[in-house]
Every structure is written in C-alpha cells, then in structure tokens.
Coordinates of N, CA, C and O in Angstrom, one line a residue:
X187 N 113.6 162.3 123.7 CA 113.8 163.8 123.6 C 115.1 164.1 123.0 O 115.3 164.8 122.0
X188 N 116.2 163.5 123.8 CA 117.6 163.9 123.4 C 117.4 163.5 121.2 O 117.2 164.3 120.4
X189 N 117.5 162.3 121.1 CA 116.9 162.4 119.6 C 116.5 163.3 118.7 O 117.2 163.6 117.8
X190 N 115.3 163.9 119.0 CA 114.4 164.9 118.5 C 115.2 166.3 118.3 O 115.4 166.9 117.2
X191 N 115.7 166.7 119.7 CA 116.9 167.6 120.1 C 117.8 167.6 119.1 O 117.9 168.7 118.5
X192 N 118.5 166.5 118.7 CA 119.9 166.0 118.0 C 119.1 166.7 116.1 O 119.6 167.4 115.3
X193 N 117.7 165.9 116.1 CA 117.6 166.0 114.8 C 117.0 167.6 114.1 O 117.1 167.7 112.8
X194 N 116.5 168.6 114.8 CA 116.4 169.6 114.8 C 117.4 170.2 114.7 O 117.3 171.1 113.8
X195 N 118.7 170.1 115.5 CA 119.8 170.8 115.4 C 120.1 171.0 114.7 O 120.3 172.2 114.3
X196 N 120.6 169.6 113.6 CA 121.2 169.1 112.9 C 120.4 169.9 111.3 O 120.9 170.0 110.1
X197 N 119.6 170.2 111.6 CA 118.7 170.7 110.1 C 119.2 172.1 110.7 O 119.7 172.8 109.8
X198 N 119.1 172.6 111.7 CA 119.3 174.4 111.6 C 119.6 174.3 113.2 O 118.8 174.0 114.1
X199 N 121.2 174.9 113.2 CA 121.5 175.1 114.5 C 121.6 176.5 115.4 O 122.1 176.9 116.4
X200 N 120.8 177.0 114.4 CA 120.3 178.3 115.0 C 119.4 178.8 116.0 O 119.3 179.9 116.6
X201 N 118.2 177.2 116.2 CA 117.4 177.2 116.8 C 117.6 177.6 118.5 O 118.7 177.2 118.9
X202 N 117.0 178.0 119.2 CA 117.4 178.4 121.0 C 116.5 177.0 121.4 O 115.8 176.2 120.7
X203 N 116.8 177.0 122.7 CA 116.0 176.0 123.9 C 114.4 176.5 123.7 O 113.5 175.6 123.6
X204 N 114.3 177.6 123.7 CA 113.2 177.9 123.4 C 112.2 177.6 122.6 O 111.0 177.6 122.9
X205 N 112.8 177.3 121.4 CA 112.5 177.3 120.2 C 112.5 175.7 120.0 O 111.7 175.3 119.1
X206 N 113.0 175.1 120.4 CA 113.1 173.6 120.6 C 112.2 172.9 121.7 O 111.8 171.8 121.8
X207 N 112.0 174.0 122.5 CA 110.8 173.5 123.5 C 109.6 173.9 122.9 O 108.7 173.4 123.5
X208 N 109.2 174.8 122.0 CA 108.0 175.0 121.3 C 107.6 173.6 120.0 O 106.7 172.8 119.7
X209 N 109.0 173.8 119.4 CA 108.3 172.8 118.8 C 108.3 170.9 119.2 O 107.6 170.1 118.6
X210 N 109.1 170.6 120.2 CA 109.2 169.6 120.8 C 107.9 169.3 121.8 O 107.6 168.1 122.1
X211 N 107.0 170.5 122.4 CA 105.7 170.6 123.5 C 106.5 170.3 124.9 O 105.9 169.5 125.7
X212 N 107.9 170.7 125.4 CA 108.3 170.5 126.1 C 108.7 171.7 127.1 O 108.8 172.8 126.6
X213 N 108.8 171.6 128.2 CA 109.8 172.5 129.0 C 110.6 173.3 128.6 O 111.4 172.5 128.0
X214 N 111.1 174.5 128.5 CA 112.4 174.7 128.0 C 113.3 174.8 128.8 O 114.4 175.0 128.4
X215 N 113.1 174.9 130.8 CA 114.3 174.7 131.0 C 114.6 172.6 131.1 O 115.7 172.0 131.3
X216 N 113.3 172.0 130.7 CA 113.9 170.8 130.4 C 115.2 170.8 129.5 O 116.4 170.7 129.8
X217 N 114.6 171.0 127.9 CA 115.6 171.3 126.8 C 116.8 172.0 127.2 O 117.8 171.4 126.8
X218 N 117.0 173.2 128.0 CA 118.0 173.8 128.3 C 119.2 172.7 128.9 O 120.3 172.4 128.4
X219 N 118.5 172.2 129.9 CA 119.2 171.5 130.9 C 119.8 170.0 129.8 O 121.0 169.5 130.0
X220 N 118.9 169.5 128.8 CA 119.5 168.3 128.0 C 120.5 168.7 127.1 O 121.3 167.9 126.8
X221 N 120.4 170.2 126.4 CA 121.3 170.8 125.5 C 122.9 170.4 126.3 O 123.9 169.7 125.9
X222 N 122.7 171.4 127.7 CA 123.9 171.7 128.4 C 124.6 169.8 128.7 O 125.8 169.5 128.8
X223 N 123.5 169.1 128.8 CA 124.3 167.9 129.3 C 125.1 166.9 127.8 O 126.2 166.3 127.9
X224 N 124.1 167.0 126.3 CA 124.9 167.0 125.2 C 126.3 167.6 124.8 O 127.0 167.4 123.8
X225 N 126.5 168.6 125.8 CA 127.4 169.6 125.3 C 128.5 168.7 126.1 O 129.2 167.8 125.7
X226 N 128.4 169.2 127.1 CA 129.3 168.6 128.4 C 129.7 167.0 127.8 O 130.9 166.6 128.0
X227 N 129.0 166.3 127.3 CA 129.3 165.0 126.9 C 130.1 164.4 125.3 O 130.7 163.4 124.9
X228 N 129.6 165.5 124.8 CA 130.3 165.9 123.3 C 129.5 165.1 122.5 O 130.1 164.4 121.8
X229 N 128.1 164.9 122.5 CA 127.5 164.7 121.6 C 127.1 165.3 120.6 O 127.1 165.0 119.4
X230 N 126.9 166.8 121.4 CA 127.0 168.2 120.4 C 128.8 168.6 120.7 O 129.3 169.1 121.7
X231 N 129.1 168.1 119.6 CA 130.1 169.2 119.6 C 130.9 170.6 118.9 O 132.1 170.9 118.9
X232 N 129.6 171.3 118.4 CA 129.4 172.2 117.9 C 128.6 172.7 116.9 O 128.2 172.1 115.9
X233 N 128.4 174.4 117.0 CA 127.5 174.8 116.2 C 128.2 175.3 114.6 O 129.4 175.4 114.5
X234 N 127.4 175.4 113.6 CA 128.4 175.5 112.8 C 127.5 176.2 111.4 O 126.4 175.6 111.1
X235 N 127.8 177.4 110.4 CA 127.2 177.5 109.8 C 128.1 177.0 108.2 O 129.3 176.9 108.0
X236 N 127.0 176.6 107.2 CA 127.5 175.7 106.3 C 127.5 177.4 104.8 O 126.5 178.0 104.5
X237 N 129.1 177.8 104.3 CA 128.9 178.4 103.5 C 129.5 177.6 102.2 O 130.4 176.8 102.0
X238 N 128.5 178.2 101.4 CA 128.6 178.0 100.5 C 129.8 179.3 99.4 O 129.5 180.3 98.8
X239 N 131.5 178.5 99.6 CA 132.4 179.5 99.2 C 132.3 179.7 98.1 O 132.9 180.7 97.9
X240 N 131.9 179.2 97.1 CA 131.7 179.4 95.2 C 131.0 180.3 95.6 O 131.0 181.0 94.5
X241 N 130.3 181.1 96.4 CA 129.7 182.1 96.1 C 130.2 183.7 96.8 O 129.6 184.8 96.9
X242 N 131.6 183.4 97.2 CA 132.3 184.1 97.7 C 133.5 184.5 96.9 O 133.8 183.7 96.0
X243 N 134.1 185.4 97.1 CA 135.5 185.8 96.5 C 136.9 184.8 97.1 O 138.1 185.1 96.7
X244 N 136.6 183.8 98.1 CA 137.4 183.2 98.3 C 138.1 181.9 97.7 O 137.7 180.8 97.3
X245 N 139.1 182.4 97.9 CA 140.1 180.8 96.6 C 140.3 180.0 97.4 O 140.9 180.3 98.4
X246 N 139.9 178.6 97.2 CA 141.0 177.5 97.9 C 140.2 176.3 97.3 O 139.1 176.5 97.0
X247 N 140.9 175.1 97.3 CA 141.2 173.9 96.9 C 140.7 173.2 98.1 O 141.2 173.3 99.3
X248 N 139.7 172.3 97.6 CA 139.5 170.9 98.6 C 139.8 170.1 98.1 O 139.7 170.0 96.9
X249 N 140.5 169.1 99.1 CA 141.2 167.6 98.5 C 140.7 166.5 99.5 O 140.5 166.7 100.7
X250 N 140.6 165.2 99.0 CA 139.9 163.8 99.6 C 141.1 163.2 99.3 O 141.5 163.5 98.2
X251 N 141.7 162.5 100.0 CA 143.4 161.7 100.1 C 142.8 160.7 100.7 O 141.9 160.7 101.5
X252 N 143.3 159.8 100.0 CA 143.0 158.2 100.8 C 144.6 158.2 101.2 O 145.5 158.8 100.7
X253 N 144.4 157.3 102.4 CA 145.5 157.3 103.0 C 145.3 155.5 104.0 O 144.5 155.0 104.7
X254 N 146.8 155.0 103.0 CA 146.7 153.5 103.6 C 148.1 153.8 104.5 O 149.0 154.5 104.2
X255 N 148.1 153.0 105.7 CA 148.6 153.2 107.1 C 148.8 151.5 107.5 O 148.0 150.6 107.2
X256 N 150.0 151.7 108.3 CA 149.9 150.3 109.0 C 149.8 150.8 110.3 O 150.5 151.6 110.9
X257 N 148.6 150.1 111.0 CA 148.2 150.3 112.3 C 149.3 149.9 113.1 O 150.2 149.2 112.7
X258 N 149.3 150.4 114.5 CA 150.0 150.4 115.6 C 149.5 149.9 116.7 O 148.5 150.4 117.2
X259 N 150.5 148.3 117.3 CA 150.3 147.8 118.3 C 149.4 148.2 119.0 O 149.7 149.4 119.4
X260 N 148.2 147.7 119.5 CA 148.0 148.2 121.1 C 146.6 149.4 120.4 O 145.5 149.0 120.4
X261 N 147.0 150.6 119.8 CA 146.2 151.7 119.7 C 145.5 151.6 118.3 O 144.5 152.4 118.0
X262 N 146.2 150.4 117.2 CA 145.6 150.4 115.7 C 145.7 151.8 115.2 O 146.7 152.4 115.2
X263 N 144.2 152.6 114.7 CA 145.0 153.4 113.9 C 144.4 154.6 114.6 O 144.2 155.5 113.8
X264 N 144.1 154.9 115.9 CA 143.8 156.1 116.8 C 145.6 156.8 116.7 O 145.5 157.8 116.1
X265 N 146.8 156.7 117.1 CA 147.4 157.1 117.3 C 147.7 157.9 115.8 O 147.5 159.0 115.4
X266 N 148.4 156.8 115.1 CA 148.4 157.6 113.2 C 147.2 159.0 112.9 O 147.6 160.2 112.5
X267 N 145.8 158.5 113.1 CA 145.1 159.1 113.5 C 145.1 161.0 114.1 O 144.7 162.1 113.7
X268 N 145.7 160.5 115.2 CA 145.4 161.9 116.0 C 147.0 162.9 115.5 O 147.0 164.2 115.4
X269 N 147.8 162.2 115.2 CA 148.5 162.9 114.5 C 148.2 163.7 113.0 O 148.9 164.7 112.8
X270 N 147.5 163.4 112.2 CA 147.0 163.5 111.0 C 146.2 164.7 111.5 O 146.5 165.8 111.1
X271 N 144.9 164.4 112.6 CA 144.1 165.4 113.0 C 144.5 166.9 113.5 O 143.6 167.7 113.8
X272 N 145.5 167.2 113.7 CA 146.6 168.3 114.3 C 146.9 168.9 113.2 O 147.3 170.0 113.4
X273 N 146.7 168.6 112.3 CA 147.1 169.7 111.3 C 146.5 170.5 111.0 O 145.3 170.2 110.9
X274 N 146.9 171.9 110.6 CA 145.7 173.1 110.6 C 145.4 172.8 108.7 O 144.8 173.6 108.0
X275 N 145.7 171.9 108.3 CA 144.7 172.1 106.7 C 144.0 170.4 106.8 O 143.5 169.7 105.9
X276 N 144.1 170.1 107.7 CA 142.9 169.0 108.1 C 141.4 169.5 108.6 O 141.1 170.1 109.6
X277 N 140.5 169.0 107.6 CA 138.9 169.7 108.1 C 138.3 167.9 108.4 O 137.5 167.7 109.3
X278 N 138.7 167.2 107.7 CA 138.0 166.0 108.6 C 139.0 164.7 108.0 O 139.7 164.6 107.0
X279 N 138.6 163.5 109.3 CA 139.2 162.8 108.9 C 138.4 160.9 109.2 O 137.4 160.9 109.8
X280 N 138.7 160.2 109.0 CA 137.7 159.1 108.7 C 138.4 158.2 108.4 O 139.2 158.3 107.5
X281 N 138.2 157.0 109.3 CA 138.2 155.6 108.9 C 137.8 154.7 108.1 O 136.6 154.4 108.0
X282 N 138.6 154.3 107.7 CA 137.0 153.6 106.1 C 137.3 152.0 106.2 O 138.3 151.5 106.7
X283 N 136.5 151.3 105.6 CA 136.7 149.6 105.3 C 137.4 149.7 103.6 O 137.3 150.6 102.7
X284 N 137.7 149.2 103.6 CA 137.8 148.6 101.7 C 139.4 149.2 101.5 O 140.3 149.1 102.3
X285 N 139.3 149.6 100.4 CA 140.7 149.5 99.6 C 141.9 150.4 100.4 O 143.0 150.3 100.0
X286 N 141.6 151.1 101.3 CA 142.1 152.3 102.1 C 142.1 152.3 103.3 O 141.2 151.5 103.7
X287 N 142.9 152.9 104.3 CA 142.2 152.9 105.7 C 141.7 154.3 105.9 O 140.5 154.4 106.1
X288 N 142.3 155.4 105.8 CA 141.9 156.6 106.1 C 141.6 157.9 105.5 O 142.7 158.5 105.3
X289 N 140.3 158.7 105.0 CA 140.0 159.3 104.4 C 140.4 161.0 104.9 O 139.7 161.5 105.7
X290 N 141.5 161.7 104.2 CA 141.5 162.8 104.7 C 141.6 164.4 104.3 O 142.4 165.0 103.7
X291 N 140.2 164.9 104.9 CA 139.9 165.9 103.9 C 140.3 167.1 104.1 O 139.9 167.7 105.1
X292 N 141.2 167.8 103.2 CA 142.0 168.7 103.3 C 141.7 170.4 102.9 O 140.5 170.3 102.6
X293 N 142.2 171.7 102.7 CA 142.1 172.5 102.3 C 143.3 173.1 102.1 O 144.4 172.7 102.6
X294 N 143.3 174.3 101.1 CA 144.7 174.9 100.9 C 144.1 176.2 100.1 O 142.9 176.1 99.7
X295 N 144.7 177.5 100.0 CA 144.5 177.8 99.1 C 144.9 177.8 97.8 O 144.4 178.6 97.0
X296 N 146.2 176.7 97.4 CA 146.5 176.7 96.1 C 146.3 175.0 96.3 O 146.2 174.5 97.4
X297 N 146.4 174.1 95.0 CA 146.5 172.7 94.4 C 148.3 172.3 95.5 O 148.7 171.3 96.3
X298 N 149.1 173.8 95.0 CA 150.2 173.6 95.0 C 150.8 173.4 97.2 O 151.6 173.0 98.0
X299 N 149.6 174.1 97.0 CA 149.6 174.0 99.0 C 149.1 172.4 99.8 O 149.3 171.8 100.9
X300 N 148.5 172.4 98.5 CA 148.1 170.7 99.4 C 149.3 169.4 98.6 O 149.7 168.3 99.1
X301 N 149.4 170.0 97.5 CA 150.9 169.0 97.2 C 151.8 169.0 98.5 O 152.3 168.0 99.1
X302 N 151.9 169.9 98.7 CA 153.0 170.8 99.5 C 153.0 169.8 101.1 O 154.1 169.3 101.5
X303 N 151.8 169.6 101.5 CA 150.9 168.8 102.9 C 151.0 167.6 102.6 O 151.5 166.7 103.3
X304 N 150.5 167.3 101.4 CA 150.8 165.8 101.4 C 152.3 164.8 101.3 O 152.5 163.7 101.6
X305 N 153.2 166.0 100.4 CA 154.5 165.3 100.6 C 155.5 165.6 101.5 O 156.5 165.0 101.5
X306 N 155.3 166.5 102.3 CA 156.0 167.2 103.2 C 155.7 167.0 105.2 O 156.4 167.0 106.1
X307 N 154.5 166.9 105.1 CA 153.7 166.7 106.2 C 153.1 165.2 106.5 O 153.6 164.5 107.3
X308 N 152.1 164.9 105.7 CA 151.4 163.4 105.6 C 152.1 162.0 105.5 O 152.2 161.1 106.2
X309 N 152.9 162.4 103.8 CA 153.3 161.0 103.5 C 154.8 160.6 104.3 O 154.9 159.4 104.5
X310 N 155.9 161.5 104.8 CA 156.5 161.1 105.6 C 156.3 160.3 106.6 O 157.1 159.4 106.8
X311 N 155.3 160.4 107.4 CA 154.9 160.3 108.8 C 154.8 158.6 108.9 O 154.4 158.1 107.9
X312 N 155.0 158.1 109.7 CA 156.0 156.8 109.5 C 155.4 155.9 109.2 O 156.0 155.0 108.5
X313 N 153.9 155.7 109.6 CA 153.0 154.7 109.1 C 152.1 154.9 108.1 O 151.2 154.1 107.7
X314 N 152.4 155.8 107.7 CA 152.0 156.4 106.1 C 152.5 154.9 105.0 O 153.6 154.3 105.0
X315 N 151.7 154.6 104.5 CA 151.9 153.6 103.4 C 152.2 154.1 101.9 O 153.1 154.0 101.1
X316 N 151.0 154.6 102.1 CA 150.5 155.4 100.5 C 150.0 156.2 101.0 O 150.0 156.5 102.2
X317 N 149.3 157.1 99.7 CA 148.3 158.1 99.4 C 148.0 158.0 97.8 O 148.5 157.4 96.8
X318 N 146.5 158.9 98.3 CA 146.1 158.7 96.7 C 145.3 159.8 96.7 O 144.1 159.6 96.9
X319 N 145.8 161.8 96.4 CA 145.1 162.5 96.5 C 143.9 163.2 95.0 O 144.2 163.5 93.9
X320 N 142.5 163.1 95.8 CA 141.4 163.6 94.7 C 141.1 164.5 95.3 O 140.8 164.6 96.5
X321 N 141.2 165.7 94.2 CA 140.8 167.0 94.1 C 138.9 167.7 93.8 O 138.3 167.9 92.7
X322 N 138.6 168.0 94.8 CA 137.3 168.5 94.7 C 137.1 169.4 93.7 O 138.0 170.2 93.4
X323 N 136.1 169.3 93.0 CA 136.0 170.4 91.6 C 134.7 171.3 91.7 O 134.7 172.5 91.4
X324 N 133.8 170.9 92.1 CA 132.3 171.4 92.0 C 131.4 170.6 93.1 O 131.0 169.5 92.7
X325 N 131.1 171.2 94.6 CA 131.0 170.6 95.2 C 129.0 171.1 94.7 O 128.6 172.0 94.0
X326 N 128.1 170.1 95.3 CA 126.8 170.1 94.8 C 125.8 170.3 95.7 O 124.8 170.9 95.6
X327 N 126.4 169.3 97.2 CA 125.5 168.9 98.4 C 126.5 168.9 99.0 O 127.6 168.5 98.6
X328 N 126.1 169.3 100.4 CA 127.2 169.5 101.5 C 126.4 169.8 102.7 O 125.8 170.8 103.1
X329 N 126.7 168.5 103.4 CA 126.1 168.3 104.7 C 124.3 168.3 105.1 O 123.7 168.8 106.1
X330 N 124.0 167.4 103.6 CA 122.5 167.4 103.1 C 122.3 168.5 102.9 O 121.1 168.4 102.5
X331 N 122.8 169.8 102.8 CA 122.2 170.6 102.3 C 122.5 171.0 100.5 O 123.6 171.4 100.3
X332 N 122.0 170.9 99.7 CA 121.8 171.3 98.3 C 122.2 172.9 98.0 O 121.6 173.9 98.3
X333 N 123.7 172.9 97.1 CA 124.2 174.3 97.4 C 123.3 174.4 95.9 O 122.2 174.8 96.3
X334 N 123.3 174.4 95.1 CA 123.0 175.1 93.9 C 121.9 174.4 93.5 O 121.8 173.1 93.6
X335 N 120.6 175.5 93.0 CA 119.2 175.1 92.8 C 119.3 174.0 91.4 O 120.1 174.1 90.4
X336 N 118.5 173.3 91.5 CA 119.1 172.4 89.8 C 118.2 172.9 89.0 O 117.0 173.3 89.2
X337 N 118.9 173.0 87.4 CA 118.2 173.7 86.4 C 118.1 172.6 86.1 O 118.8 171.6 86.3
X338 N 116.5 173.1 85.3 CA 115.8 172.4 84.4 C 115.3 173.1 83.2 O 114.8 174.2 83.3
X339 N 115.3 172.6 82.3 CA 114.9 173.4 81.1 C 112.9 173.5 80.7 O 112.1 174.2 80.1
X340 N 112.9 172.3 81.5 CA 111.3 171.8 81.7 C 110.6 172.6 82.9 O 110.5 171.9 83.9
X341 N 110.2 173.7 83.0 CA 109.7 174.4 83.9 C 108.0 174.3 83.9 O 107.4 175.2 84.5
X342 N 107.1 173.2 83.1 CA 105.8 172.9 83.6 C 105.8 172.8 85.0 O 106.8 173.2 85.7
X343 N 104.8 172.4 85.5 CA 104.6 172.4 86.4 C 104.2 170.7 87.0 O 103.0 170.3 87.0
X344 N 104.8 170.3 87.3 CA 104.4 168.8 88.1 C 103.1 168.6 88.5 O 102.6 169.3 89.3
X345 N 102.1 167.3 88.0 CA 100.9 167.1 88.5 C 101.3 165.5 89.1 O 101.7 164.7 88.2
X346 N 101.0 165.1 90.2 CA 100.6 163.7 90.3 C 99.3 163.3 90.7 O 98.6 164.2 91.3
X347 N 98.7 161.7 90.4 CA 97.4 161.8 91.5 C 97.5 161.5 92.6 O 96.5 161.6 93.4

C-alpha cells in the first residue's frame, strides 16, 4: 500500500486520502492513517507544485556546480554537506560517484548572483577543493514532467498494427 501511496503522489500531489482510497479500493481512514505515519517519518517530505517559470515574468538563473571536497574524519561528506545545504540559494544538493563528489543546484536572480555564491560563500569553505559551475539555459523536463509540448512539423497522424 505504502508503495502505491508513494507512487500516486508522486505523479499529482494534489490527490486527498480520499481520493487515494478510491483509487487504491482501500479504507480511507486506512490511507489517512499511512499518509500521517509517511509524514511523521519523512518519507513524504513534502508537497510541492512544479512551475514552469519560462512562462512567467520571473528572472533568475539556475546553476549545476560540481563540487569536489575532501571528506571529513568520522562524518565523510555529511558535515561539508549540511553546511552547503543552509544556504538560501541552495534548491538541491547530491552526492555523486565519478569525477566530482557533490552536485549543487543553485538559483540567483542574476549569472552575477551565483558568481557572487560561488566565490564568496561555496568555494571558501574549507573543504571545498574545486568547483566547476554549468549554467542551465532551457530547461525541457523537470521532475518527469515535460514542460514544453514538442513540435513537430509532421502532424499525420500515427498508425501502428
């Protein structure tokens, strides 16, 4: 159940207990009662709606910084980590294998605001090694969802058998 729960949400979290116990054939104060215990446990840790800002009058810059770090005795890279996550132009942050350790995805409203974060804020910070910041240009898909319908010049109509 908890599953099912998780994967519904996850496509539209708009859905009620209700509405999750209709289409699950379940109880809804079952559902109620499993929501409230996901919550409490931080499985769900929150609802969230996905805009698409290119279609808004709002300006700002997203940026992807790799960030190579020397881990710390004892905590590796949780502590480097939760410092990085404290900052208010941090929207996510991520551990990676391969050429980098830490992926961190940024916002600003100018290019010049996240220069600004990354040399002033980030690369100081003592286990900071490097950085290597890429600038988002045209974002396409975002959080499986498909922001912009794709043109096609070919508008027949698809047959298969």
């Amino acid at each position: 159940m908890r599953e099912s729960i998780l994967q519904l949400l996850e496509k539209n979290s708009r859905l009620s207990p209700a509405d999750l116990a209709v289409m699950l054939g379940l109880p809804a104060e079952e559902v109620a009662a499993e929501l409230g215990k996901m919550i409490d446990e931080q499985v769900i840790c929150g609802f969230h709606t996905l805009v698409n800002w290119d279609k808004t009058g709002r300006e700002f810059v997203t940026a992807l910084i790799e960030v190579k770090v020397t881990p710390q005795r004892g905590m590796g890279f949780d502590r480097i980590a939760q410092r990085i996550y404290r900052f208010d132009e941090v929207k996510a942050l991520y551990l990676m294998s391969g050429g980098f350790d830490l992926t961190v995805i940024v916002e600003g409203a100018t290019i010049r605001d996240v220069a600004f974060f990354v040399s002033d804020k980030l690369a100081p910070l003592e286990s900071v090694l490097s950085t290597a910041t890429h600038f988002v240009l045209k974002k396409y898909k975002d959080h499986g969802i498909v922001l912009e319908k794709a043109v096609s010049d070919d508008e027949r109509m698809i047959v298969s058998p």
